[in-house]
Amino acid sequence: GAGVSQSPSNKVTEKGKDVELRCDPISGHTALYWYRQSLGQGLEFLIYFQGNSAPDKSGLPSDRFSAERTGGSVSTLTIQRTQQEDSAVYLCASSRGPDYGFTFGSGTRLTVV
Amino acid sequence: AQKITQTQPGMFVQEKEAVTLDCTYDTSDQSYGLFWYKQPSSGEMIFLIYQGSYDEQNATEGRYSLNFQKARKSANLVISASQLGDSAMYFCAMREANTDKLIFGTGTRLQVFP
């Protein structure tokens, strides 16, 4: 597609439920990133995929968070047993190389009630 | 570990004036890239400008320019002839070549007034 597509755009879930957030990067972009942005805050790195290499998971805040990228394209971020502090906007970005800017999706606003 | 610092939580500028948004960084790597992004109230992240650590010239993109001072580890964004539509959050970010991870600063909220 023309841009990075994220779904759903909004998600309200009950505390303790699992959620899945989807990211469809720009075709041909080998790098894919997930970030979290809490209200009024900066972007917190979560996880990074590059081609077929093992992902950099160093930013995942707990073992309740996991992500996968199938076929080097679509990625899913899963949060298990959601907590209220997980409420944030989850942004996905893709890039075609080290000297290029990242293209961000419009994000998924997650609200845990 | 790499770190990005934006010391200005908020800035005001009058329309048509120039404004400088500060960014300093810390890295032990020799090869890295510096980015600026704009985030309007709509929430989208818009890429503005990129500077490579080995680039000798300061990057420019239209009204945006990056004042890159490598020895001081600063990469300030200069917006010339501010417009009302420039009102947004601005984030400085850095990527080290060896990690490829993009780390963001805490942002500066710019407000342009008539």
mmCIF file with all atom_site columns, C-alpha atoms in Angstrom, chain A residues 5 9-10 12 14 20 27 34 36-37 39-40 45 55-56 59 64-65 68 73 82 84 87 92-93 96 99 111-112:
data_model
loop_
_atom_site.group_PDB
_atom_site.id
_atom_site.type_symbol
_atom_site.label_atom_id
_atom_site.label_alt_id
_atom_site.label_comp_id
_atom_site.label_asym_id
_atom_site.label_entity_id
_atom_site.label_seq_id
_atom_site.pdbx_PDB_ins_code
_atom_site.Cartn_x
_atom_site.Cartn_y
_atom_site.Cartn_z
_atom_site.occupancy
_atom_site.B_iso_or_equiv
_atom_site.pdbx_formal_charge
_atom_site.auth_seq_id
_atom_site.auth_comp_id
_atom_site.auth_asym_id
_atom_site.auth_atom_id
_atom_site.pdbx_PDB_model_num
ATOM 1  C CA . SER A 1 5   ? -1.590  0.712   7.811  1.00 0.00 ? 5   SER A CA 1
ATOM 2  C CA . SER A 1 9   ? -7.479  2.607   15.005 1.00 0.00 ? 9   SER A CA 1
ATOM 3  C CA . ASN A 1 10  ? -9.110  2.458   18.422 1.00 0.00 ? 10  ASN A CA 1
ATOM 4  C CA . VAL A 1 12  ? -11.166 -0.400  24.245 1.00 0.00 ? 12  VAL A CA 1
ATOM 5  C CA . GLU A 1 14  ? -11.265 -4.732  29.790 1.00 0.00 ? 14  GLU A CA 1
ATOM 6  C CA . GLU A 1 20  ? -3.779  -7.914  19.137 1.00 0.00 ? 20  GLU A CA 1
ATOM 7  C CA . SER A 1 27  ? 5.679   -2.867  0.502  1.00 0.00 ? 27  SER A CA 1
ATOM 8  C CA . TRP A 1 34  ? 6.738   -0.752  17.179 1.00 0.00 ? 34  TRP A CA 1
ATOM 9  C CA . ARG A 1 36  ? 4.351   3.203   22.403 1.00 0.00 ? 36  ARG A CA 1
ATOM 10 C CA . GLN A 1 37  ? 3.327   6.770   23.153 1.00 0.00 ? 37  GLN A CA 1
ATOM 11 C CA . LEU A 1 39  ? -0.506  10.678  26.697 1.00 0.00 ? 39  LEU A CA 1
ATOM 12 C CA . GLY A 1 40  ? 1.684   13.741  26.298 1.00 0.00 ? 40  GLY A CA 1
ATOM 13 C CA . PHE A 1 45  ? 10.761  1.871   21.568 1.00 0.00 ? 45  PHE A CA 1
ATOM 14 C CA . PRO A 1 55  ? 14.029  -9.180  16.311 1.00 0.00 ? 55  PRO A CA 1
ATOM 15 C CA . ASP A 1 56  ? 15.387  -6.674  18.809 1.00 0.00 ? 56  ASP A CA 1
ATOM 16 C CA . GLY A 1 59  ? 12.144  -2.387  24.556 1.00 0.00 ? 59  GLY A CA 1
ATOM 17 C CA . ARG A 1 64  ? 3.008   -9.853  28.571 1.00 0.00 ? 64  ARG A CA 1
ATOM 18 C CA . PHE A 1 65  ? 4.126   -8.148  25.370 1.00 0.00 ? 65  PHE A CA 1
ATOM 19 C CA . GLU A 1 68  ? 5.729   -11.376 15.392 1.00 0.00 ? 68  GLU A CA 1
ATOM 20 C CA . SER A 1 73  ? 5.557   -8.156  6.012  1.00 0.00 ? 73  SER A CA 1
ATOM 21 C CA . THR A 1 82  ? -3.835  -6.057  29.712 1.00 0.00 ? 82  THR A CA 1
ATOM 22 C CA . GLN A 1 84  ? -4.493  0.028   32.796 1.00 0.00 ? 84  GLN A CA 1
ATOM 23 C CA . SER A 1 87  ? -3.268  2.384   27.759 1.00 0.00 ? 87  SER A CA 1
ATOM 24 C CA . CYS A 1 92  ? 4.162   1.136   13.922 1.00 0.00 ? 92  CYS A CA 1
ATOM 25 C CA . ALA A 1 93  ? 6.787   2.386   11.480 1.00 0.00 ? 93  ALA A CA 1
ATOM 26 C CA . ARG A 1 96  ? 13.625  0.916   3.587  1.00 0.00 ? 96  ARG A CA 1
ATOM 27 C CA . ASP A 1 99  ? 19.543  6.603   5.676  1.00 0.00 ? 99  ASP A CA 1
ATOM 28 C CA . THR A 1 111 ? -7.683  2.067   26.285 1.00 0.00 ? 111 THR A CA 1
ATOM 29 C CA . VAL A 1 112 ? -7.791  -0.472  29.099 1.00 0.00 ? 112 VAL A CA 1
#
